[in-house]
Coordinates of N, CA and C in Angstrom, one line a residue:
Chain A
D9 N 119.1 100.8 94.2 CA 119.2 98.7 93.4 C 117.8 98.7 92.5
A10 N 118.0 97.2 91.3 CA 117.3 98.2 90.6 C 115.2 97.2 90.8
G11 N 115.2 96.7 92.4 CA 114.1 95.6 92.5 C 114.2 94.3 91.8
V12 N 113.0 94.3 91.7 CA 113.0 92.9 91.4 C 112.5 92.8 89.9
I13 N 113.3 92.6 89.2 CA 113.5 92.1 88.0 C 112.4 91.1 87.4
Q14 N 111.6 91.2 86.7 CA 111.3 89.5 86.2 C 110.7 89.7 84.5
S15 N 110.7 88.9 84.6 CA 111.0 88.4 83.2 C 110.2 87.6 82.6
P16 N 109.3 87.5 81.1 CA 108.6 88.7 80.2 C 108.3 89.0 81.8
R17 N 107.8 90.4 80.2 CA 106.5 91.7 81.8 C 105.4 90.8 81.0
H18 N 105.2 90.8 79.4 CA 103.8 89.7 79.0 C 103.8 87.8 77.8
E19 N 103.2 87.5 78.0 CA 104.2 86.8 77.4 C 101.9 85.5 76.7
V20 N 102.8 84.8 75.4 CA 101.0 85.0 74.8 C 101.5 84.1 74.8
T21 N 101.0 82.3 74.1 CA 100.6 81.2 74.5 C 100.2 80.5 74.0
E22 N 99.9 79.1 73.5 CA 98.9 78.5 72.9 C 98.9 77.4 73.5
M23 N 97.2 77.8 74.5 CA 97.9 75.7 75.5 C 98.6 74.9 75.2
G24 N 98.9 73.8 75.4 CA 99.6 72.7 75.2 C 100.8 73.3 75.4
Q25 N 101.5 74.5 76.1 CA 103.0 74.9 75.8 C 103.4 74.9 76.7
E26 N 104.7 75.1 77.2 CA 105.3 75.0 78.7 C 105.6 77.1 78.1
V27 N 105.4 76.8 79.9 CA 105.2 78.3 80.0 C 106.9 78.6 81.3
T28 N 107.8 79.0 80.7 CA 109.1 79.8 81.6 C 108.4 81.6 81.8
L29 N 108.4 81.3 83.1 CA 109.1 83.3 84.3 C 109.7 82.9 85.0
R30 N 110.5 84.4 84.6 CA 112.0 84.0 85.5 C 111.7 85.8 86.5
C31 N 112.8 85.3 87.0 CA 112.2 86.6 88.2 C 114.0 86.6 88.6
K32 N 114.8 88.0 89.2 CA 115.9 88.1 89.8 C 115.8 89.4 90.8
P33 N 116.0 88.5 92.0 CA 115.1 89.1 93.4 C 116.3 89.9 93.8
I34 N 115.9 91.0 94.7 CA 116.4 91.7 95.0 C 118.3 92.1 95.8
S35 N 119.8 91.4 95.5 CA 120.3 91.4 96.1 C 120.1 91.6 97.4
G36 N 120.9 90.5 97.9 CA 121.2 90.6 99.4 C 119.6 89.8 100.4
H37 N 118.1 89.4 99.4 CA 117.2 88.8 99.8 C 117.3 87.3 100.3
D38 N 116.9 86.9 101.0 CA 117.2 85.7 101.5 C 115.4 85.2 101.5
Y39 N 114.8 85.0 101.1 CA 113.1 84.8 100.2 C 113.1 86.0 98.9
L40 N 112.2 84.1 98.5 CA 111.7 85.1 97.6 C 110.2 83.7 97.0
F41 N 109.4 84.8 97.0 CA 108.1 84.3 97.0 C 107.4 84.5 95.5
W42 N 106.8 83.7 94.5 CA 105.7 83.8 93.3 C 104.6 83.1 94.1
Y43 N 103.8 84.4 93.1 CA 102.7 84.7 93.5 C 101.0 84.2 92.0
R44 N 100.0 84.2 92.1 CA 99.2 84.2 90.8 C 98.6 85.4 91.2
Q45 N 98.2 87.1 90.7 CA 96.9 87.4 90.5 C 95.9 87.1 89.5
T46 N 94.2 86.8 90.2 CA 92.8 86.8 88.8 C 92.6 87.2 89.4
M47 N 91.0 88.0 88.4 CA 89.7 88.9 89.0 C 89.5 87.4 90.5
M48 N 89.7 86.7 89.6 CA 88.4 86.1 90.9 C 88.7 85.3 92.0
R49 N 90.0 85.5 92.2 CA 90.9 84.7 93.6 C 92.4 86.0 94.0
G50 N 91.8 86.4 93.4 CA 92.7 87.4 94.0 C 94.3 87.0 93.7
L51 N 95.2 86.9 95.0 CA 96.8 88.0 95.0 C 97.1 86.3 96.3
E52 N 97.1 85.0 95.6 CA 97.4 84.1 96.1 C 99.0 83.6 96.0
L53 N 99.6 83.1 96.7 CA 100.8 82.8 97.0 C 100.7 81.1 96.4
L54 N 102.4 80.7 96.2 CA 102.0 78.8 94.6 C 103.0 78.8 95.8
I55 N 104.2 79.1 95.8 CA 105.7 78.4 96.4 C 106.6 79.9 97.3
Y56 N 107.3 79.3 98.0 CA 108.3 80.6 98.4 C 109.8 79.8 98.9
F57 N 110.9 80.9 99.2 CA 111.8 80.3 99.2 C 112.6 81.5 100.2
N58 N 113.8 79.6 100.3 CA 114.4 80.1 101.6 C 115.8 80.4 101.3
N59 N 116.9 80.9 101.0 CA 117.8 80.5 101.5 C 118.4 79.6 99.5
N60 N 117.6 79.6 99.1 CA 117.6 79.0 98.0 C 116.6 77.5 97.8
V61 N 116.4 77.3 99.7 CA 115.3 76.3 99.4 C 113.3 76.2 99.1
P62 N 113.2 75.2 98.5 CA 111.7 75.4 98.7 C 111.2 75.2 100.5
I63 N 110.7 75.9 100.8 CA 110.5 76.1 101.5 C 108.2 75.2 101.6
D64 N 107.8 76.2 101.4 CA 106.3 75.9 101.1 C 105.9 75.8 99.8
D65 N 105.3 75.2 98.7 CA 105.1 75.0 97.8 C 103.3 74.6 98.5
S66 N 102.8 74.7 98.9 CA 101.4 74.2 98.5 C 100.0 74.2 98.0
G67 N 100.6 75.9 97.5 CA 99.9 76.4 97.1 C 100.2 76.0 95.4
M68 N 100.9 76.1 94.7 CA 101.1 75.4 93.9 C 99.5 74.5 93.3
P69 N 99.2 74.4 92.1 CA 98.0 74.6 91.8 C 97.6 72.9 91.3
E70 N 98.8 72.5 91.2 CA 99.1 71.5 90.2 C 99.9 70.9 90.1
D71 N 100.6 69.2 89.4 CA 102.0 69.0 88.8 C 102.0 69.7 87.4
R72 N 101.8 70.3 87.0 CA 102.3 71.4 85.9 C 102.0 72.0 86.1
F73 N 102.8 73.1 87.7 CA 103.4 73.8 87.3 C 104.8 73.9 88.5
S74 N 106.0 74.3 88.1 CA 107.5 73.9 89.9 C 107.5 74.8 89.2
A75 N 108.3 75.5 89.9 CA 109.6 76.7 90.7 C 110.6 75.5 91.3
K76 N 111.8 77.0 90.7 CA 113.2 76.3 91.1 C 113.7 77.4 91.4
M77 N 115.2 77.5 92.1 CA 115.8 78.8 92.7 C 117.1 78.2 92.8
P78 N 118.1 78.0 90.5 CA 119.1 77.5 91.1 C 120.3 77.8 92.0
N79 N 120.2 79.2 92.3 CA 121.1 80.9 92.7 C 120.5 81.8 93.5
A80 N 121.3 81.9 93.8 CA 120.1 83.5 95.6 C 119.1 84.3 94.0
S81 N 120.6 84.3 93.1 CA 119.8 85.8 92.7 C 118.9 85.1 91.4
F82 N 119.0 83.8 91.4 CA 117.9 83.9 89.8 C 116.4 82.9 90.9
S83 N 116.0 82.5 90.0 CA 114.0 81.9 90.2 C 112.9 81.0 88.4
T84 N 112.9 80.7 89.1 CA 111.7 80.5 87.5 C 110.9 79.4 87.6
L85 N 109.7 79.9 87.6 CA 108.0 78.9 87.7 C 108.1 78.6 85.8
K86 N 108.1 77.3 86.1 CA 107.7 77.0 84.6 C 105.9 76.2 84.8
I87 N 105.4 76.1 84.2 CA 104.2 75.7 83.4 C 104.4 75.3 82.8
Q88 N 104.0 73.5 82.5 CA 104.2 72.3 81.5 C 103.0 71.9 81.8
P89 N 102.0 71.3 80.6 CA 102.2 72.3 79.4 C 100.5 72.8 79.9
S90 N 100.4 74.0 79.5 CA 99.8 75.7 79.8 C 98.9 75.4 79.0
E91 N 97.4 75.8 80.3 CA 95.9 75.9 80.1 C 95.3 77.1 79.5
P92 N 94.1 77.9 79.1 CA 93.5 79.0 79.4 C 93.4 79.7 80.5
R93 N 92.8 78.9 81.7 CA 93.5 79.2 83.4 C 93.8 79.4 84.3
D94 N 95.7 79.0 83.0 CA 96.6 79.3 83.9 C 96.9 81.2 83.4
S95 N 95.6 81.7 82.8 CA 95.9 83.0 82.3 C 95.6 83.6 83.3
A96 N 96.9 84.3 84.2 CA 97.1 85.7 84.7 C 97.6 86.6 85.0
V97 N 98.6 86.9 86.6 CA 99.3 87.7 86.3 C 100.3 87.3 87.7
Y98 N 101.5 87.3 87.5 CA 102.3 85.8 88.2 C 103.1 87.2 88.7
F99 N 103.2 86.8 90.0 CA 104.2 88.0 90.8 C 105.3 87.2 91.6
C100 N 106.9 88.3 91.2 CA 107.5 87.6 91.8 C 107.7 88.4 92.6
A101 N 108.2 88.4 94.2 CA 109.0 89.1 95.2 C 109.5 88.6 96.3
S102 N 110.3 90.2 96.7 CA 111.9 89.0 97.1 C 111.4 90.0 99.1
S103 N 112.4 89.1 99.9 CA 111.9 89.8 101.5 C 113.6 90.2 102.4
P104 N 113.7 90.8 102.5 CA 115.4 90.8 103.0 C 114.4 89.7 104.7
D105 N 113.5 89.3 105.2 CA 113.9 89.1 107.2 C 112.8 88.4 107.5
G106 N 112.0 87.5 106.9 CA 111.1 86.5 107.1 C 109.8 86.2 106.0
G107 N 110.0 87.8 105.2 CA 108.4 87.9 104.7 C 107.9 89.4 104.7
E108 N 108.0 89.1 106.2 CA 107.2 90.1 106.5 C 107.1 91.8 105.9
T109 N 108.5 91.8 105.1 CA 108.3 93.2 104.3 C 108.8 92.6 102.9
Q110 N 107.3 92.4 102.1 CA 107.9 92.4 100.9 C 108.0 93.1 99.5
Y111 N 109.1 93.1 98.7 CA 109.1 94.1 97.5 C 108.5 92.8 95.9
F112 N 107.8 93.7 95.2 CA 107.2 92.7 93.9 C 107.3 93.4 93.2
G113 N 108.0 92.0 91.7 CA 107.6 92.8 90.9 C 107.2 93.0 89.9
P114 N 107.1 93.4 88.4 CA 106.0 94.9 88.2 C 105.6 93.1 87.5
G115 N 106.2 92.0 87.7 CA 104.8 90.9 87.2 C 105.1 89.9 86.4
T116 N 104.6 89.7 85.4 CA 104.2 88.6 84.3 C 103.2 88.8 84.1
R117 N 102.9 89.6 82.8 CA 101.1 89.1 81.7 C 101.0 87.8 81.5
L118 N 100.2 86.8 82.1 CA 100.1 85.0 81.0 C 99.3 85.2 80.6
L119 N 98.8 85.2 79.2 CA 97.5 83.9 78.5 C 97.4 83.7 77.8
V120 N 97.2 82.6 78.0 CA 96.3 80.8 77.4 C 95.7 80.8 76.7
L121 N 96.1 80.6 75.3 CA 95.3 81.2 73.9 C 94.3 79.2 73.8
Chain B
G24 N 90.9 78.2 109.3 CA 91.2 78.2 107.6 C 92.1 79.7 107.9
Q25 N 91.8 80.2 106.0 CA 92.1 81.9 106.6 C 91.1 81.9 105.9
N26 N 91.1 83.6 106.4 CA 89.5 84.0 105.2 C 89.9 85.4 106.1
I27 N 90.2 86.2 105.2 CA 90.4 87.5 105.6 C 89.3 88.1 104.2
D28 N 88.4 89.5 105.1 CA 87.0 90.0 104.7 C 87.4 91.7 104.4
Q29 N 87.1 92.7 103.2 CA 87.3 93.2 102.8 C 85.8 93.9 101.7
P30 N 85.8 94.7 101.9 CA 84.6 95.6 100.3 C 84.9 95.5 99.1
T31 N 84.2 95.5 97.9 CA 85.0 94.8 96.7 C 85.0 96.0 96.1
E32 N 83.9 96.9 96.5 CA 84.0 98.3 96.0 C 84.2 99.1 97.0
M33 N 84.2 100.7 96.4 CA 84.1 102.2 97.4 C 83.9 103.2 96.9
T34 N 83.2 104.6 96.3 CA 84.2 105.3 96.0 C 84.0 106.9 96.5
A35 N 84.9 107.9 96.1 CA 84.9 109.0 97.7 C 85.1 110.1 96.7
T36 N 85.6 111.1 96.9 CA 85.7 112.7 96.1 C 86.7 112.9 96.6
E37 N 86.9 113.0 96.0 CA 88.2 114.5 97.1 C 88.3 114.8 96.6
G38 N 88.9 115.0 98.3 CA 89.6 116.2 99.7 C 89.4 115.8 99.8
A39 N 88.2 114.2 100.7 CA 86.7 113.5 101.4 C 88.5 113.1 101.8
I40 N 87.6 112.1 103.1 CA 88.2 110.7 104.2 C 88.0 109.8 103.9
V41 N 88.2 108.1 103.9 CA 87.8 107.3 103.6 C 88.1 105.9 104.2
Q42 N 87.7 105.5 104.0 CA 88.5 104.2 105.5 C 87.2 102.9 105.2
I43 N 88.7 102.1 104.6 CA 88.3 100.5 104.7 C 88.6 100.0 104.8
N44 N 88.0 99.0 105.5 CA 87.5 97.7 106.7 C 87.6 97.0 106.5
C45 N 88.6 95.4 107.2 CA 88.8 94.4 107.2 C 88.5 93.8 108.2
T46 N 88.6 92.2 107.8 CA 88.2 91.9 108.2 C 88.8 90.4 108.7
Y47 N 89.6 89.6 110.1 CA 90.2 88.0 109.6 C 90.3 87.1 110.3
Q48 N 90.0 86.6 109.6 CA 90.4 84.9 110.5 C 91.7 83.5 110.2
T49 N 92.3 84.4 111.0 CA 93.7 83.0 109.9 C 94.8 82.6 111.8
S50 N 95.2 81.4 111.1 CA 95.9 81.0 111.5 C 96.9 81.0 112.0
G51 N 97.4 81.1 112.9 CA 98.5 82.6 113.2 C 98.7 83.6 112.7
F52 N 99.0 84.7 113.0 CA 98.7 85.9 113.8 C 100.4 86.9 114.1
N53 N 100.6 87.6 112.3 CA 102.1 88.3 113.4 C 102.1 90.0 112.5
G54 N 101.0 89.7 112.5 CA 101.2 91.3 111.4 C 99.8 91.5 110.3
L55 N 99.6 92.8 110.5 CA 98.8 93.0 109.4 C 99.4 94.5 108.3
F56 N 99.1 94.6 107.3 CA 100.1 95.1 106.3 C 98.5 95.2 105.4
W57 N 98.9 96.6 104.9 CA 98.5 97.3 103.8 C 98.7 97.7 102.4
Y58 N 98.8 97.1 101.2 CA 99.2 97.4 99.7 C 98.1 98.2 99.0
Q59 N 99.0 98.8 98.7 CA 98.5 99.7 97.5 C 99.1 99.0 96.5
Q60 N 97.4 99.5 95.0 CA 97.5 98.2 93.3 C 97.3 99.0 93.5
H61 N 97.8 98.9 91.6 CA 96.8 101.1 90.6 C 97.1 99.8 89.6
A62 N 96.4 99.9 89.0 CA 95.9 99.2 88.2 C 97.2 98.8 87.4
G63 N 97.1 97.5 86.8 CA 98.4 96.9 86.4 C 99.2 97.0 86.4
E64 N 99.5 97.7 87.6 CA 100.9 98.5 88.5 C 100.8 96.6 89.7
A65 N 102.7 96.7 90.2 CA 102.3 95.1 91.8 C 102.1 96.2 92.7
P66 N 101.8 95.9 93.9 CA 101.5 95.9 95.6 C 102.7 96.9 95.6
T67 N 102.2 97.7 95.8 CA 103.3 98.0 97.2 C 102.8 98.7 98.7
F68 N 104.2 98.0 99.2 CA 103.5 98.8 100.8 C 103.1 99.6 101.0
L69 N 102.4 100.1 101.7 CA 101.7 101.2 103.3 C 101.9 101.3 104.1
S70 N 101.5 99.7 105.3 CA 101.5 99.7 106.7 C 101.7 98.9 107.1
Y71 N 101.9 98.9 107.9 CA 102.5 98.0 108.5 C 102.2 97.9 110.7
N72 N 101.5 96.9 111.3 CA 100.6 97.6 111.7 C 100.7 95.8 112.6
V73 N 101.4 95.5 114.4 CA 101.8 94.5 114.7 C 100.6 94.7 116.2
L74 N 100.6 96.1 117.4 CA 100.4 95.7 118.2 C 98.6 96.3 118.4
D75 N 98.2 97.0 118.8 CA 96.7 97.5 118.9 C 97.3 98.8 118.8
G76 N 95.9 99.3 117.8 CA 95.9 100.8 118.0 C 96.1 101.4 116.8
L77 N 97.0 102.2 116.2 CA 96.8 103.3 115.2 C 98.4 103.8 114.6
E78 N 98.6 103.8 114.0 CA 99.5 104.3 113.3 C 100.1 105.1 112.2
E79 N 100.4 106.4 112.4 CA 100.0 106.8 111.0 C 101.3 107.8 110.2
K80 N 101.0 107.9 108.2 CA 101.9 107.6 108.3 C 101.6 108.7 106.9
G81 N 101.4 110.4 107.4 CA 101.0 110.9 105.9 C 99.1 111.3 106.0
R82 N 98.8 110.8 105.2 CA 98.1 111.3 104.8 C 97.1 109.2 105.1
F83 N 97.7 108.7 105.5 CA 97.1 107.7 105.7 C 97.7 107.1 107.2
S84 N 96.4 106.0 107.5 CA 96.3 105.9 108.8 C 95.8 104.1 108.9
S85 N 96.3 102.7 109.7 CA 96.4 102.3 110.1 C 96.0 102.1 111.8
F86 N 94.9 101.2 111.9 CA 94.2 100.9 112.5 C 94.1 98.5 112.7
L87 N 94.5 98.5 113.6 CA 94.7 97.4 114.5 C 93.9 97.0 115.9
S88 N 93.3 95.8 115.3 CA 92.7 94.6 116.6 C 92.7 93.9 116.7
R89 N 93.6 93.2 117.8 CA 93.9 92.3 117.5 C 92.4 90.8 118.2
S90 N 91.5 92.2 118.9 CA 91.3 91.4 119.7 C 89.8 90.4 119.0
K91 N 89.7 92.0 118.1 CA 88.4 91.9 116.7 C 89.2 91.0 115.5
G92 N 90.2 90.7 115.3 CA 90.4 90.2 114.1 C 89.8 91.9 112.9
Y93 N 90.4 93.2 113.8 CA 89.9 93.8 112.7 C 91.5 94.7 112.5
S94 N 91.2 95.4 110.8 CA 91.5 96.4 110.6 C 90.8 97.0 110.0
Y95 N 91.3 98.7 109.7 CA 91.4 99.7 108.8 C 92.5 100.6 107.9
L96 N 92.2 101.1 107.1 CA 93.0 102.0 105.8 C 92.1 103.3 106.7
L97 N 92.9 104.3 106.8 CA 92.4 105.6 106.2 C 93.0 106.2 105.3
L98 N 92.4 107.2 104.7 CA 92.6 108.0 103.9 C 92.4 109.5 103.9
K99 N 93.0 110.1 104.1 CA 92.6 111.4 103.8 C 92.7 112.6 102.5
E100 N 92.3 114.0 103.3 CA 92.4 114.2 101.0 C 93.3 113.5 100.5
L101 N 92.0 113.0 99.8 CA 92.2 112.0 99.3 C 92.7 113.0 97.5
Q102 N 93.8 112.0 97.2 CA 93.5 112.6 95.9 C 93.1 111.9 94.4
M103 N 93.3 112.2 93.5 CA 92.8 111.6 92.2 C 93.2 110.2 92.4
K104 N 95.4 110.2 92.3 CA 95.9 109.3 92.9 C 95.8 108.5 93.3
D105 N 95.2 108.1 94.7 CA 94.4 107.2 95.3 C 93.5 106.9 95.1
S106 N 92.9 106.5 93.2 CA 92.4 105.9 92.8 C 93.5 104.7 93.1
A107 N 93.0 103.0 93.2 CA 93.5 101.9 93.3 C 93.0 101.1 94.0
S108 N 93.9 99.5 93.7 CA 92.6 98.9 95.2 C 93.5 98.8 96.7
Y109 N 92.8 98.7 97.8 CA 94.6 98.5 99.2 C 93.3 96.8 98.7
L110 N 94.8 96.5 99.3 CA 94.5 95.0 99.8 C 95.1 94.7 101.1
C111 N 94.5 93.8 101.3 CA 94.6 93.2 103.3 C 95.2 92.3 103.8
A112 N 96.1 92.1 104.3 CA 97.0 91.6 104.3 C 97.2 90.7 105.8
V113 N 97.3 89.3 105.8 CA 98.2 89.1 107.3 C 99.3 87.9 107.2
F114 N 100.0 88.7 107.7 CA 101.7 87.2 108.4 C 101.7 86.7 109.2
S115 N 101.6 85.0 109.3 CA 101.7 84.2 109.9 C 103.1 84.2 109.6
G116 N 103.7 84.8 110.4 CA 105.3 84.5 111.0 C 105.4 83.0 111.1
G117 N 105.1 81.9 111.4 CA 104.7 80.6 111.6 C 105.0 79.8 110.5
Y118 N 103.9 80.6 109.6 CA 104.4 80.2 107.8 C 105.3 80.8 107.0
N119 N 105.3 82.3 107.7 CA 106.2 82.8 106.9 C 105.7 83.6 105.8
K120 N 104.3 83.6 105.6 CA 103.4 83.2 104.0 C 102.7 85.1 104.7
L121 N 102.2 85.6 103.8 CA 101.1 87.1 103.6 C 99.8 86.1 102.4
I122 N 99.2 86.2 104.3 CA 97.7 86.0 102.9 C 97.4 86.9 103.4
F123 N 96.3 86.9 101.8 CA 96.4 88.6 101.3 C 94.4 88.7 101.4
G124 N 94.0 89.2 101.5 CA 92.1 89.8 100.9 C 92.1 89.9 99.7
A125 N 90.7 89.4 99.3 CA 90.7 90.1 98.0 C 91.5 92.1 97.2
G126 N 91.2 92.3 97.8 CA 91.5 93.4 97.7 C 90.2 95.1 97.3
T127 N 90.3 95.9 98.0 CA 88.9 96.9 97.9 C 89.8 97.8 96.9
R128 N 88.8 98.4 95.6 CA 88.7 98.5 94.8 C 88.4 100.6 95.2
L129 N 89.2 101.1 95.0 CA 89.0 101.9 95.2 C 88.9 103.6 93.9
A130 N 87.1 104.8 93.9 CA 87.5 105.3 93.0 C 87.2 106.2 93.7
V131 N 88.4 107.0 92.8 CA 88.0 109.5 93.4 C 87.6 109.4 92.5
H132 N 86.4 110.2 92.7 CA 85.6 111.5 91.6 C 86.1 112.9 91.8
P133 N 87.1 113.4 91.0 CA 86.6 115.0 91.7 C 85.2 115.6 92.5

């Protein structure tokens, strides 16, 4: 298996622009997690899905952030409009067993100027 | 509330042993995980403890005391490639969430 796939790997954008991050989980994994990692706040869970349904979005910082999972093999995290403080590494992870064993993608490094 | 504490940085010498401590206070506990993260890379799973005691896996061992809210990761025969951040994480089963500590940045010197 190719593992969790994320795209793009790097994104540089200007403040106010829309940013869309993409994730393809490992086939057969029912859980998908979006994390954000910064030096200041470490690794934070933003939202997770079970069988394509959002279960807990309490970590989503504000309404500018939204996430979808239209099918079992694809999820997006969207930021609109983006702000410089959104600059971070965004990881997607998938799990076959309820979240205990999580496999992380390579991350998307986002820089908002 | 959720609180996971671990030292920010540690240094050690190649070939030596290092112990990275983690204390936690979380609402709900279904296991403690250690992840390794090299600079610029994704976290990768190292170990998992759900019962008290020591779990050994090659050069790495992890210990858990649930009554004390305490865990440590023990790295033996340190190698230069062990220089990385080590993340302690508590799995809160009721919420299906992994809650991560800020990580300990380990530097291994020759």
